[in-house]
Amino acid sequence: MTNEIPDIFIRDIFNRIAPVYDQLNDRLSLGQHRIWKEMTVKWSAAKPGDTCLDLCCGSGDLTFRLARYVGVNGKVYGMDFSCNLLETAKQRCQIYYPQPAIDWIEADVLNLPFDNNQFDAITMGYGLRNVKDIPRSLQEIHRVLKPGGKAAILDFHRPDNGIFRAFQKWYLDNLVVPLATNLGVKEEYAYISSSLDHFPTGRQQVEIARQAGFTNATHYPISNGMMGVLVIGNG
Ligand SMILES: C/C(=C\Cc1cc(O)c2ccccc2c1O)CCC[C@H](C)CCC[C@H](C)CCCC(C)C
Ligand SMILES: C[S@@+](CC[C@H](N)C(=O)[O-])C[C@H]1O[C@@H](n2cnc3c(N)ncnc32)[C@H](O)[C@@H]1O
């Protein structure tokens, strides 16, 4: 259940891919990642006036979506440990999303720099698979979420269906890695498939969430099970 790759390597991967990250997500998912992210924010149940946190925010796609949901009376924090992706997020924010104010924080999700019970809704996109200690990460989310709050966690998922499983592997090996190779980030994108091999299934994620203290935990497979959203909350 734990990722064996040292944190510093993971952080370096994301610092290196920062210049190509957004364009590759759009091209390689044929724009679909925008839909998956919108579904995730909907599942987080963020609403006007809420205080929300986007963990592993990267260049800010989910953070900006949360900001739109909470409106000018809400408050949003975006947190990540890659300074390069955070810089991209800040630049995009100045151009496109001046309101409401978003606070950008450079920190590790395994030690959230927040008091208990602060957030109405939390999102995390494509972060959980990369953290060293998944149970601890969910315990931290549980600690900072208000009673009644919800977290929605989007990530890749290995489909149960053999055809979609084979398609996903083929797509990652034969389209994603070669395109990334052309942009000089081959190893970084080859990491996606290998990291998926150690990532808990939806059912296992639900079990880990229950052990972390969540009374409600459901995993929703999306895009034929190639992606999934874990929705967790209390009460
Ligand atoms: C936004 C997406 C992925 C983010 C992401 C997550 C990681 O862990 C990485 C690790 C290392 C390098 C990059 C990333 C990274 O970008 C999701 C979309 C991008 C994917 C590269 C495309 C995946 C496609 C699906 C397997 C199949 C989609 C088929 C559909 C018909 C388009
Ligand atoms: C694939 S990106 C996802 C970015 C964004 N959420 C999105 O969906 O486009 C994964 C992000 O998780 C961050 N990350 C991974 N492990 C982390 C950790 N332990 N603490 C903070 N950020 C982490 C990386 O720096 C990277 O920005």
PDB file of C-alpha atoms and ligand atoms in Angstrom:
ATOM      1  CA  MET A   1       0.000   0.000   0.000  1.00  0.00           C
ATOM      2  CA  THR A   2       2.964   2.343   0.284  1.00  0.00           C
ATOM      3  CA  ASN A   3       4.886   3.868  -2.599  1.00  0.00           C
ATOM      4  CA  GLU A   4       8.511   2.697  -2.512  1.00  0.00           C
ATOM      5  CA  ILE A   5       9.862   5.600  -4.593  1.00  0.00           C
ATOM      6  CA  PRO A   6      11.473   8.306  -2.404  1.00  0.00           C
ATOM      7  CA  ASP A   7       9.474  11.548  -2.182  1.00  0.00           C
ATOM      8  CA  ILE A   8      12.313  13.605  -3.602  1.00  0.00           C
ATOM      9  CA  PHE A   9      12.161  11.629  -6.890  1.00  0.00           C
ATOM     10  CA  ILE A  10       8.397  12.109  -7.122  1.00  0.00           C
ATOM     11  CA  ARG A  11       8.790  15.836  -6.522  1.00  0.00           C
ATOM     12  CA  ASP A  12      11.530  16.013  -9.163  1.00  0.00           C
ATOM     13  CA  ILE A  13       9.309  14.224 -11.703  1.00  0.00           C
ATOM     14  CA  PHE A  14       6.616  16.877 -11.284  1.00  0.00           C
ATOM     15  CA  ASN A  15       9.072  19.761 -11.244  1.00  0.00           C
ATOM     16  CA  ARG A  16      10.530  18.513 -14.550  1.00  0.00           C
ATOM     17  CA  ILE A  17       7.209  17.996 -16.352  1.00  0.00           C
ATOM     18  CA  ALA A  18       5.780  21.384 -15.288  1.00  0.00           C
ATOM     19  CA  PRO A  19       6.470  23.127 -18.661  1.00  0.00           C
ATOM     20  CA  VAL A  20       4.568  20.460 -20.669  1.00  0.00           C
ATOM     21  CA  TYR A  21       2.043  19.279 -18.066  1.00  0.00           C
ATOM     22  CA  ASP A  22      -1.097  21.145 -19.146  1.00  0.00           C
ATOM     23  CA  GLN A  23      -0.681  20.687 -22.905  1.00  0.00           C
ATOM     24  CA  LEU A  24       0.005  16.944 -22.503  1.00  0.00           C
ATOM     25  CA  ASN A  25      -3.051  16.408 -20.302  1.00  0.00           C
ATOM     26  CA  ASP A  26      -5.263  18.035 -22.941  1.00  0.00           C
ATOM     27  CA  ARG A  27      -3.715  16.221 -25.894  1.00  0.00           C
ATOM     28  CA  LEU A  28      -3.356  12.785 -24.309  1.00  0.00           C
ATOM     29  CA  SER A  29      -6.807  12.656 -22.734  1.00  0.00           C
ATOM     30  CA  LEU A  30      -8.450  14.341 -25.764  1.00  0.00           C
ATOM     31  CA  GLY A  31      -9.723  16.960 -23.323  1.00  0.00           C
ATOM     32  CA  GLN A  32     -11.455  14.324 -21.171  1.00  0.00           C
ATOM     33  CA  HIS A  33      -9.500  15.217 -18.027  1.00  0.00           C
ATOM     34  CA  ARG A  34     -11.580  18.413 -17.803  1.00  0.00           C
ATOM     35  CA  ILE A  35     -14.748  16.335 -17.508  1.00  0.00           C
ATOM     36  CA  TRP A  36     -13.183  14.009 -14.899  1.00  0.00           C
ATOM     37  CA  LYS A  37     -12.087  17.039 -12.852  1.00  0.00           C
ATOM     38  CA  GLU A  38     -15.529  18.658 -13.086  1.00  0.00           C
ATOM     39  CA  MET A  39     -17.137  15.416 -11.846  1.00  0.00           C
ATOM     40  CA  THR A  40     -14.685  15.348  -8.933  1.00  0.00           C
ATOM     41  CA  VAL A  41     -15.561  18.872  -7.804  1.00  0.00           C
ATOM     42  CA  LYS A  42     -19.287  18.023  -8.065  1.00  0.00           C
ATOM     43  CA  TRP A  43     -18.726  14.942  -5.873  1.00  0.00           C
ATOM     44  CA  SER A  44     -16.901  17.069  -3.279  1.00  0.00           C
ATOM     45  CA  ALA A  45     -20.242  18.930  -2.821  1.00  0.00           C
ATOM     46  CA  ALA A  46     -18.459  22.315  -2.536  1.00  0.00           C
ATOM     47  CA  LYS A  47     -21.021  25.142  -2.409  1.00  0.00           C
ATOM     48  CA  PRO A  48     -21.093  28.953  -2.271  1.00  0.00           C
ATOM     49  CA  GLY A  49     -19.361  30.355   0.830  1.00  0.00           C
ATOM     50  CA  ASP A  50     -17.445  27.142   1.619  1.00  0.00           C
ATOM     51  CA  THR A  51     -13.816  26.874   2.692  1.00  0.00           C
ATOM     52  CA  CYS A  52     -12.128  24.299   0.453  1.00  0.00           C
ATOM     53  CA  LEU A  53      -8.754  22.667  -0.017  1.00  0.00           C
ATOM     54  CA  ASP A  54      -7.281  21.216  -3.219  1.00  0.00           C
ATOM     55  CA  LEU A  55      -4.474  18.798  -2.367  1.00  0.00           C
ATOM     56  CA  CYS A  56      -1.716  18.003  -4.899  1.00  0.00           C
ATOM     57  CA  CYS A  57      -3.113  20.951  -6.839  1.00  0.00           C
ATOM     58  CA  GLY A  58      -0.367  20.974  -9.511  1.00  0.00           C
ATOM     59  CA  SER A  59      -1.122  23.700 -12.059  1.00  0.00           C
ATOM     60  CA  GLY A  60      -4.474  24.389 -10.385  1.00  0.00           C
ATOM     61  CA  ASP A  61      -7.218  22.884 -12.576  1.00  0.00           C
ATOM     62  CA  LEU A  62      -9.252  21.559  -9.638  1.00  0.00           C
ATOM     63  CA  THR A  63      -8.433  24.593  -7.455  1.00  0.00           C
ATOM     64  CA  PHE A  64      -9.889  26.967 -10.049  1.00  0.00           C
ATOM     65  CA  ARG A  65     -12.994  24.828 -10.387  1.00  0.00           C
ATOM     66  CA  LEU A  66     -13.469  24.842  -6.597  1.00  0.00           C
ATOM     67  CA  ALA A  67     -13.056  28.633  -6.608  1.00  0.00           C
ATOM     68  CA  ARG A  68     -15.875  28.937  -9.137  1.00  0.00           C
ATOM     69  CA  TYR A  69     -18.166  26.793  -6.965  1.00  0.00           C
ATOM     70  CA  VAL A  70     -17.511  28.644  -3.671  1.00  0.00           C
ATOM     71  CA  GLY A  71     -17.768  32.142  -5.205  1.00  0.00           C
ATOM     72  CA  VAL A  72     -16.545  35.424  -3.739  1.00  0.00           C
ATOM     73  CA  ASN A  73     -17.748  34.597  -0.206  1.00  0.00           C
ATOM     74  CA  GLY A  74     -15.789  31.351  -0.121  1.00  0.00           C
ATOM     75  CA  LYS A  75     -12.125  30.594   0.428  1.00  0.00           C
ATOM     76  CA  VAL A  76      -9.895  28.152  -1.444  1.00  0.00           C
ATOM     77  CA  TYR A  77      -6.409  26.790  -0.728  1.00  0.00           C
ATOM     78  CA  GLY A  78      -4.257  24.984  -3.310  1.00  0.00           C
ATOM     79  CA  MET A  79      -1.428  22.849  -1.901  1.00  0.00           C
ATOM     80  CA  ASP A  80       1.435  21.003  -3.577  1.00  0.00           C
ATOM     81  CA  PHE A  81       5.104  20.160  -2.977  1.00  0.00           C
ATOM     82  CA  SER A  82       6.275  20.945  -6.545  1.00  0.00           C
ATOM     83  CA  CYS A  83       7.409  24.569  -6.618  1.00  0.00           C
ATOM     84  CA  ASN A  84       7.409  24.603 -10.446  1.00  0.00           C
ATOM     85  CA  LEU A  85       3.808  23.422 -10.804  1.00  0.00           C
ATOM     86  CA  LEU A  86       2.730  25.819  -8.037  1.00  0.00           C
ATOM     87  CA  GLU A  87       4.390  28.644  -9.979  1.00  0.00           C
ATOM     88  CA  THR A  88       2.378  27.669 -13.080  1.00  0.00           C
ATOM     89  CA  ALA A  89      -0.797  27.665 -10.942  1.00  0.00           C
ATOM     90  CA  LYS A  90      -0.056  31.151  -9.602  1.00  0.00           C
ATOM     91  CA  GLN A  91       0.571  32.523 -13.101  1.00  0.00           C
ATOM     92  CA  ARG A  92      -2.618  30.978 -14.484  1.00  0.00           C
ATOM     93  CA  CYS A  93      -4.517  32.337 -11.482  1.00  0.00           C
ATOM     94  CA  GLN A  94      -3.407  35.929 -12.107  1.00  0.00           C
ATOM     95  CA  ILE A  95      -4.539  35.717 -15.714  1.00  0.00           C
ATOM     96  CA  TYR A  96      -7.830  33.847 -15.440  1.00  0.00           C
ATOM     97  CA  TYR A  97      -9.152  33.646 -11.887  1.00  0.00           C
ATOM     98  CA  PRO A  98      -8.562  36.776  -9.790  1.00  0.00           C
ATOM     99  CA  GLN A  99     -11.650  36.118  -7.575  1.00  0.00           C
ATOM    100  CA  PRO A 100     -12.058  34.705  -4.990  1.00  0.00           C
ATOM    101  CA  ALA A 101      -8.551  34.867  -3.576  1.00  0.00           C
ATOM    102  CA  ILE A 102      -6.765  31.515  -3.655  1.00  0.00           C
ATOM    103  CA  ASP A 103      -3.932  30.826  -1.190  1.00  0.00           C
ATOM    104  CA  TRP A 104      -1.141  28.702  -2.676  1.00  0.00           C
ATOM    105  CA  ILE A 105       0.826  26.627  -0.181  1.00  0.00           C
ATOM    106  CA  GLU A 106       3.991  24.593  -0.757  1.00  0.00           C
ATOM    107  CA  ALA A 107       3.763  21.602   1.584  1.00  0.00           C
ATOM    108  CA  ASP A 108       3.591  17.807   1.791  1.00  0.00           C
ATOM    109  CA  VAL A 109       0.123  16.275   1.997  1.00  0.00           C
ATOM    110  CA  LEU A 110       1.352  13.860   4.663  1.00  0.00           C
ATOM    111  CA  ASN A 111       1.660  16.776   7.128  1.00  0.00           C
ATOM    112  CA  LEU A 112      -1.139  19.223   6.405  1.00  0.00           C
ATOM    113  CA  PRO A 113      -0.346  22.671   7.845  1.00  0.00           C
ATOM    114  CA  PHE A 114      -3.935  23.193   9.066  1.00  0.00           C
ATOM    115  CA  ASP A 115      -5.868  22.838  12.311  1.00  0.00           C
ATOM    116  CA  ASN A 116      -8.502  20.133  12.742  1.00  0.00           C
ATOM    117  CA  ASN A 117     -12.017  20.499  11.231  1.00  0.00           C
ATOM    118  CA  GLN A 118     -11.309  23.446   8.895  1.00  0.00           C
ATOM    119  CA  PHE A 119     -12.664  22.441   5.488  1.00  0.00           C
ATOM    120  CA  ASP A 120     -16.145  21.907   4.070  1.00  0.00           C
ATOM    121  CA  ALA A 121     -14.801  20.141   0.970  1.00  0.00           C
ATOM    122  CA  ILE A 122     -11.465  18.734  -0.174  1.00  0.00           C
ATOM    123  CA  THR A 123     -10.335  17.559  -3.610  1.00  0.00           C
ATOM    124  CA  MET A 124      -7.234  15.704  -4.713  1.00  0.00           C
ATOM    125  CA  GLY A 125      -6.503  14.994  -8.397  1.00  0.00           C
ATOM    126  CA  TYR A 126      -3.903  12.407  -9.402  1.00  0.00           C
ATOM    127  CA  GLY A 127      -2.065  12.808  -6.103  1.00  0.00           C
ATOM    128  CA  LEU A 128      -2.964   9.807  -3.926  1.00  0.00           C
ATOM    129  CA  ARG A 129      -1.139   7.318  -6.201  1.00  0.00           C
ATOM    130  CA  ASN A 130       2.054   9.278  -5.677  1.00  0.00           C
ATOM    131  CA  VAL A 131       2.075   9.676  -1.904  1.00  0.00           C
ATOM    132  CA  LYS A 132       4.375   7.502   0.185  1.00  0.00           C
ATOM    133  CA  ASP A 133       1.788   6.546   2.776  1.00  0.00           C
ATOM    134  CA  ILE A 134      -1.833   6.389   1.537  1.00  0.00           C
ATOM    135  CA  PRO A 135      -3.421   5.517   4.936  1.00  0.00           C
ATOM    136  CA  ARG A 136      -1.671   8.480   6.560  1.00  0.00           C
ATOM    137  CA  SER A 137      -2.749  10.787   3.747  1.00  0.00           C
ATOM    138  CA  LEU A 138      -6.408   9.791   4.276  1.00  0.00           C
ATOM    139  CA  GLN A 139      -6.027  10.223   8.062  1.00  0.00           C
ATOM    140  CA  GLU A 140      -4.745  13.761   7.477  1.00  0.00           C
ATOM    141  CA  ILE A 141      -7.725  14.511   5.214  1.00  0.00           C
ATOM    142  CA  HIS A 142     -10.035  13.116   7.900  1.00  0.00           C
ATOM    143  CA  ARG A 143      -8.407  15.356  10.515  1.00  0.00           C
ATOM    144  CA  VAL A 144      -8.830  18.652   8.625  1.00  0.00           C
ATOM    145  CA  LEU A 145     -12.292  17.948   7.166  1.00  0.00           C
ATOM    146  CA  LYS A 146     -15.246  19.383   9.136  1.00  0.00           C
ATOM    147  CA  PRO A 147     -17.833  16.904  10.424  1.00  0.00           C
ATOM    148  CA  GLY A 148     -20.304  16.562   7.523  1.00  0.00           C
ATOM    149  CA  GLY A 149     -17.654  17.603   4.979  1.00  0.00           C
ATOM    150  CA  LYS A 150     -16.672  15.573   1.927  1.00  0.00           C
ATOM    151  CA  ALA A 151     -13.490  14.786   0.031  1.00  0.00           C
ATOM    152  CA  ALA A 152     -13.339  13.609  -3.593  1.00  0.00           C
ATOM    153  CA  ILE A 153     -10.151  11.961  -4.798  1.00  0.00           C
ATOM    154  CA  LEU A 154      -9.597  11.445  -8.538  1.00  0.00           C
ATOM    155  CA  ASP A 155      -6.948   9.129  -9.934  1.00  0.00           C
ATOM    156  CA  PHE A 156      -6.139   6.508 -12.523  1.00  0.00           C
ATOM    157  CA  HIS A 157      -7.665   3.089 -11.886  1.00  0.00           C
ATOM    158  CA  ARG A 158      -7.010  -0.347 -13.390  1.00  0.00           C
ATOM    159  CA  PRO A 159     -10.322  -1.487 -14.985  1.00  0.00           C
ATOM    160  CA  ASP A 160     -11.762  -4.865 -13.889  1.00  0.00           C
ATOM    161  CA  ASN A 161     -12.731  -5.493 -17.514  1.00  0.00           C
ATOM    162  CA  GLY A 162      -9.814  -7.160 -19.338  1.00  0.00           C
ATOM    163  CA  ILE A 163     -10.408  -5.319 -22.629  1.00  0.00           C
ATOM    164  CA  PHE A 164     -10.336  -1.862 -21.052  1.00  0.00           C
ATOM    165  CA  ARG A 165      -7.390  -2.921 -18.888  1.00  0.00           C
ATOM    166  CA  ALA A 166      -5.454  -3.949 -21.991  1.00  0.00           C
ATOM    167  CA  PHE A 167      -6.523  -0.764 -23.807  1.00  0.00           C
ATOM    168  CA  GLN A 168      -5.342   1.411 -20.914  1.00  0.00           C
ATOM    169  CA  LYS A 169      -1.934  -0.289 -20.844  1.00  0.00           C
ATOM    170  CA  TRP A 170      -1.627  -0.064 -24.636  1.00  0.00           C
ATOM    171  CA  TYR A 171      -2.597   3.625 -24.596  1.00  0.00           C
ATOM    172  CA  LEU A 172      -0.089   4.484 -21.862  1.00  0.00           C
ATOM    173  CA  ASP A 173       2.766   2.483 -23.446  1.00  0.00           C
ATOM    174  CA  ASN A 174       2.137   3.300 -27.115  1.00  0.00           C
ATOM    175  CA  LEU A 175       0.659   6.804 -27.171  1.00  0.00           C
ATOM    176  CA  VAL A 176       1.479   8.531 -23.891  1.00  0.00           C
ATOM    177  CA  VAL A 177       5.127   7.466 -23.520  1.00  0.00           C
ATOM    178  CA  PRO A 178       6.143   8.076 -27.183  1.00  0.00           C
ATOM    179  CA  LEU A 179       4.559  11.548 -27.207  1.00  0.00           C
ATOM    180  CA  ALA A 180       6.257  12.363 -23.898  1.00  0.00           C
ATOM    181  CA  THR A 181       9.548  11.043 -25.330  1.00  0.00           C
ATOM    182  CA  ASN A 182       9.328  13.643 -28.113  1.00  0.00           C
ATOM    183  CA  LEU A 183       9.111  16.321 -25.424  1.00  0.00           C
ATOM    184  CA  GLY A 184      12.068  14.929 -23.450  1.00  0.00           C
ATOM    185  CA  VAL A 185      10.064  13.530 -20.517  1.00  0.00           C
ATOM    186  CA  LYS A 186       9.932   9.799 -21.353  1.00  0.00           C
ATOM    187  CA  GLU A 187      10.835   8.361 -17.927  1.00  0.00           C
ATOM    188  CA  GLU A 188       8.503  10.772 -16.170  1.00  0.00           C
ATOM    189  CA  TYR A 189       5.476   9.572 -18.178  1.00  0.00           C
ATOM    190  CA  ALA A 190       6.555   5.904 -18.082  1.00  0.00           C
ATOM    191  CA  TYR A 191       6.154   6.297 -14.313  1.00  0.00           C
ATOM    192  CA  ILE A 192       2.329   6.529 -14.673  1.00  0.00           C
ATOM    193  CA  SER A 193       1.924   2.878 -15.681  1.00  0.00           C
ATOM    194  CA  SER A 194       4.383   1.534 -13.108  1.00  0.00           C
ATOM    195  CA  SER A 195       2.817   3.579 -10.298  1.00  0.00           C
ATOM    196  CA  LEU A 196      -0.594   2.135 -11.192  1.00  0.00           C
ATOM    197  CA  ASP A 197       0.672  -1.401 -10.529  1.00  0.00           C
ATOM    198  CA  HIS A 198       1.042  -0.574  -6.816  1.00  0.00           C
ATOM    199  CA  PHE A 199      -2.078   1.569  -6.454  1.00  0.00           C
ATOM    200  CA  PRO A 200      -4.926   0.045  -4.385  1.00  0.00           C
ATOM    201  CA  THR A 201      -8.096  -0.906  -6.281  1.00  0.00           C
ATOM    202  CA  GLY A 202     -11.293   1.067  -5.648  1.00  0.00           C
ATOM    203  CA  ARG A 203     -12.456  -1.568  -3.151  1.00  0.00           C
ATOM    204  CA  GLN A 204      -9.139  -1.408  -1.281  1.00  0.00           C
ATOM    205  CA  GLN A 205      -9.266   2.418  -1.247  1.00  0.00           C
ATOM    206  CA  VAL A 206     -12.709   2.233   0.398  1.00  0.00           C
ATOM    207  CA  GLU A 207     -11.336  -0.107   3.076  1.00  0.00           C
ATOM    208  CA  ILE A 208      -8.337   2.149   3.787  1.00  0.00           C
ATOM    209  CA  ALA A 209     -10.688   5.160   4.038  1.00  0.00           C
ATOM    210  CA  ARG A 210     -12.889   3.335   6.578  1.00  0.00           C
ATOM    211  CA  GLN A 211      -9.802   2.493   8.636  1.00  0.00           C
ATOM    212  CA  ALA A 212      -8.771   6.168   8.481  1.00  0.00           C
ATOM    213  CA  GLY A 213     -12.067   7.018  10.230  1.00  0.00           C
ATOM    214  CA  PHE A 214     -14.481   7.840   7.379  1.00  0.00           C
ATOM    215  CA  THR A 215     -17.989   6.522   7.951  1.00  0.00           C
ATOM    216  CA  ASN A 216     -18.979   7.032   4.296  1.00  0.00           C
ATOM    217  CA  ALA A 217     -16.683   5.837   1.527  1.00  0.00           C
ATOM    218  CA  THR A 218     -17.588   4.996  -2.083  1.00  0.00           C
ATOM    219  CA  HIS A 219     -15.355   4.522  -5.106  1.00  0.00           C
ATOM    220  CA  TYR A 220     -16.885   5.487  -8.465  1.00  0.00           C
ATOM    221  CA  PRO A 221     -15.152   4.034 -11.534  1.00  0.00           C
ATOM    222  CA  ILE A 222     -15.338   6.449 -14.489  1.00  0.00           C
ATOM    223  CA  SER A 223     -14.256   6.294 -18.136  1.00  0.00           C
ATOM    224  CA  ASN A 224     -14.846   2.523 -18.253  1.00  0.00           C
ATOM    225  CA  GLY A 225     -12.913   2.057 -15.013  1.00  0.00           C
ATOM    226  CA  MET A 226      -9.706   3.602 -16.377  1.00  0.00           C
ATOM    227  CA  MET A 227     -10.156   6.429 -13.867  1.00  0.00           C
ATOM    228  CA  GLY A 228     -11.918   6.517 -10.512  1.00  0.00           C
ATOM    229  CA  VAL A 229     -13.128   8.912  -7.843  1.00  0.00           C
ATOM    230  CA  LEU A 230     -13.061   7.994  -4.161  1.00  0.00           C
ATOM    231  CA  VAL A 231     -15.716   9.996  -2.293  1.00  0.00           C
ATOM    232  CA  ILE A 232     -15.323  10.027   1.487  1.00  0.00           C
ATOM    233  CA  GLY A 233     -17.029  11.814   4.353  1.00  0.00           C
ATOM    234  CA  ASN A 234     -18.456  11.651   7.830  1.00  0.00           C
ATOM    235  CA  GLY A 235     -22.135  11.648   8.651  1.00  0.00           C
TER     236      GLY A 235
HETATM  237  C1  LIG B   1      -4.699  14.630 -15.903  1.00  0.00           C
HETATM  238  C2  LIG B   1      -4.248  13.251 -16.091  1.00  0.00           C
HETATM  239  C3  LIG B   1      -3.139  12.756 -15.546  1.00  0.00           C
HETATM  240  C4  LIG B   1      -2.289  13.496 -14.645  1.00  0.00           C
HETATM  241  C5  LIG B   1      -0.949  12.833 -14.391  1.00  0.00           C
HETATM  242  C6  LIG B   1      -0.797  12.000 -13.309  1.00  0.00           C
HETATM  243  C7  LIG B   1       0.430  11.448 -13.040  1.00  0.00           C
HETATM  244  O1  LIG B   1       0.590  10.654 -11.989  1.00  0.00           O
HETATM  245  C8  LIG B   1       1.558  11.720 -13.802  1.00  0.00           C
HETATM  246  C9  LIG B   1       2.800  11.169 -13.513  1.00  0.00           C
HETATM  247  C10 LIG B   1       3.875  11.465 -14.281  1.00  0.00           C
HETATM  248  C11 LIG B   1       3.735  12.287 -15.377  1.00  0.00           C
HETATM  249  C12 LIG B   1       2.526  12.844 -15.691  1.00  0.00           C
HETATM  250  C13 LIG B   1       1.407  12.569 -14.902  1.00  0.00           C
HETATM  251  C14 LIG B   1       0.130  13.114 -15.188  1.00  0.00           C
HETATM  252  O2  LIG B   1      -0.033  13.930 -16.239  1.00  0.00           O
HETATM  253  C15 LIG B   1      -5.071  12.360 -16.922  1.00  0.00           C
HETATM  254  C16 LIG B   1      -4.919  12.519 -18.417  1.00  0.00           C
HETATM  255  C17 LIG B   1      -3.567  12.379 -19.010  1.00  0.00           C
HETATM  256  C18 LIG B   1      -3.108  11.000 -19.364  1.00  0.00           C
HETATM  257  C19 LIG B   1      -1.638  11.067 -19.735  1.00  0.00           C
HETATM  258  C20 LIG B   1      -3.938  10.327 -20.441  1.00  0.00           C
HETATM  259  C21 LIG B   1      -4.472   9.021 -19.984  1.00  0.00           C
HETATM  260  C22 LIG B   1      -5.358   8.361 -20.931  1.00  0.00           C
HETATM  261  C23 LIG B   1      -6.125   7.166 -20.412  1.00  0.00           C
HETATM  262  C24 LIG B   1      -5.278   6.001 -19.967  1.00  0.00           C
HETATM  263  C25 LIG B   1      -7.031   6.678 -21.511  1.00  0.00           C
HETATM  264  C26 LIG B   1      -7.932   7.748 -22.009  1.00  0.00           C
HETATM  265  C27 LIG B   1      -8.592   7.264 -23.264  1.00  0.00           C
HETATM  266  C28 LIG B   1      -9.534   8.267 -23.857  1.00  0.00           C
HETATM  267  C29 LIG B   1     -10.177   7.644 -25.055  1.00  0.00           C
HETATM  268  C30 LIG B   1      -8.850   9.533 -24.253  1.00  0.00           C
HETATM  269  C1  LIG B   2      -0.354  14.517 -11.647  1.00  0.00           C
HETATM  270  S1  LIG B   2      -0.196  15.944 -10.717  1.00  0.00           S
HETATM  271  C2  LIG B   2      -1.865  16.427 -10.513  1.00  0.00           C
HETATM  272  C3  LIG B   2      -2.060  17.912 -10.517  1.00  0.00           C
HETATM  273  C4  LIG B   2      -3.507  18.374 -10.485  1.00  0.00           C
HETATM  274  N1  LIG B   2      -4.169  17.940  -9.286  1.00  0.00           N
HETATM  275  C5  LIG B   2      -4.253  17.908 -11.693  1.00  0.00           C
HETATM  276  O1  LIG B   2      -5.172  17.105 -11.522  1.00  0.00           O
HETATM  277  O2  LIG B   2      -3.920  18.310 -12.801  1.00  0.00           O
HETATM  278  C6  LIG B   2       0.201  15.289  -9.129  1.00  0.00           C
HETATM  279  C7  LIG B   2       0.613  16.373  -8.173  1.00  0.00           C
HETATM  280  O3  LIG B   2       0.767  15.825  -6.877  1.00  0.00           O
HETATM  281  C8  LIG B   2       1.843  16.489  -6.244  1.00  0.00           C
HETATM  282  N2  LIG B   2       2.276  15.641  -5.125  1.00  0.00           N
HETATM  283  C9  LIG B   2       2.615  14.336  -5.179  1.00  0.00           C
HETATM  284  N3  LIG B   2       2.932  13.892  -3.955  1.00  0.00           N
HETATM  285  C10 LIG B   2       2.777  14.949  -3.112  1.00  0.00           C
HETATM  286  C11 LIG B   2       2.953  15.127  -1.705  1.00  0.00           C
HETATM  287  N4  LIG B   2       3.363  14.126  -0.928  1.00  0.00           N
HETATM  288  N5  LIG B   2       2.684  16.332  -1.166  1.00  0.00           N
HETATM  289  C12 LIG B   2       2.278  17.371  -1.959  1.00  0.00           C
HETATM  290  N6  LIG B   2       2.114  17.273  -3.293  1.00  0.00           N
HETATM  291  C13 LIG B   2       2.359  16.066  -3.855  1.00  0.00           C
HETATM  292  C14 LIG B   2       2.850  16.658  -7.362  1.00  0.00           C
HETATM  293  O4  LIG B   2       3.819  17.628  -7.073  1.00  0.00           O
HETATM  294  C15 LIG B   2       1.962  17.010  -8.521  1.00  0.00           C
HETATM  295  O5  LIG B   2       1.786  18.394  -8.664  1.00  0.00           O
END
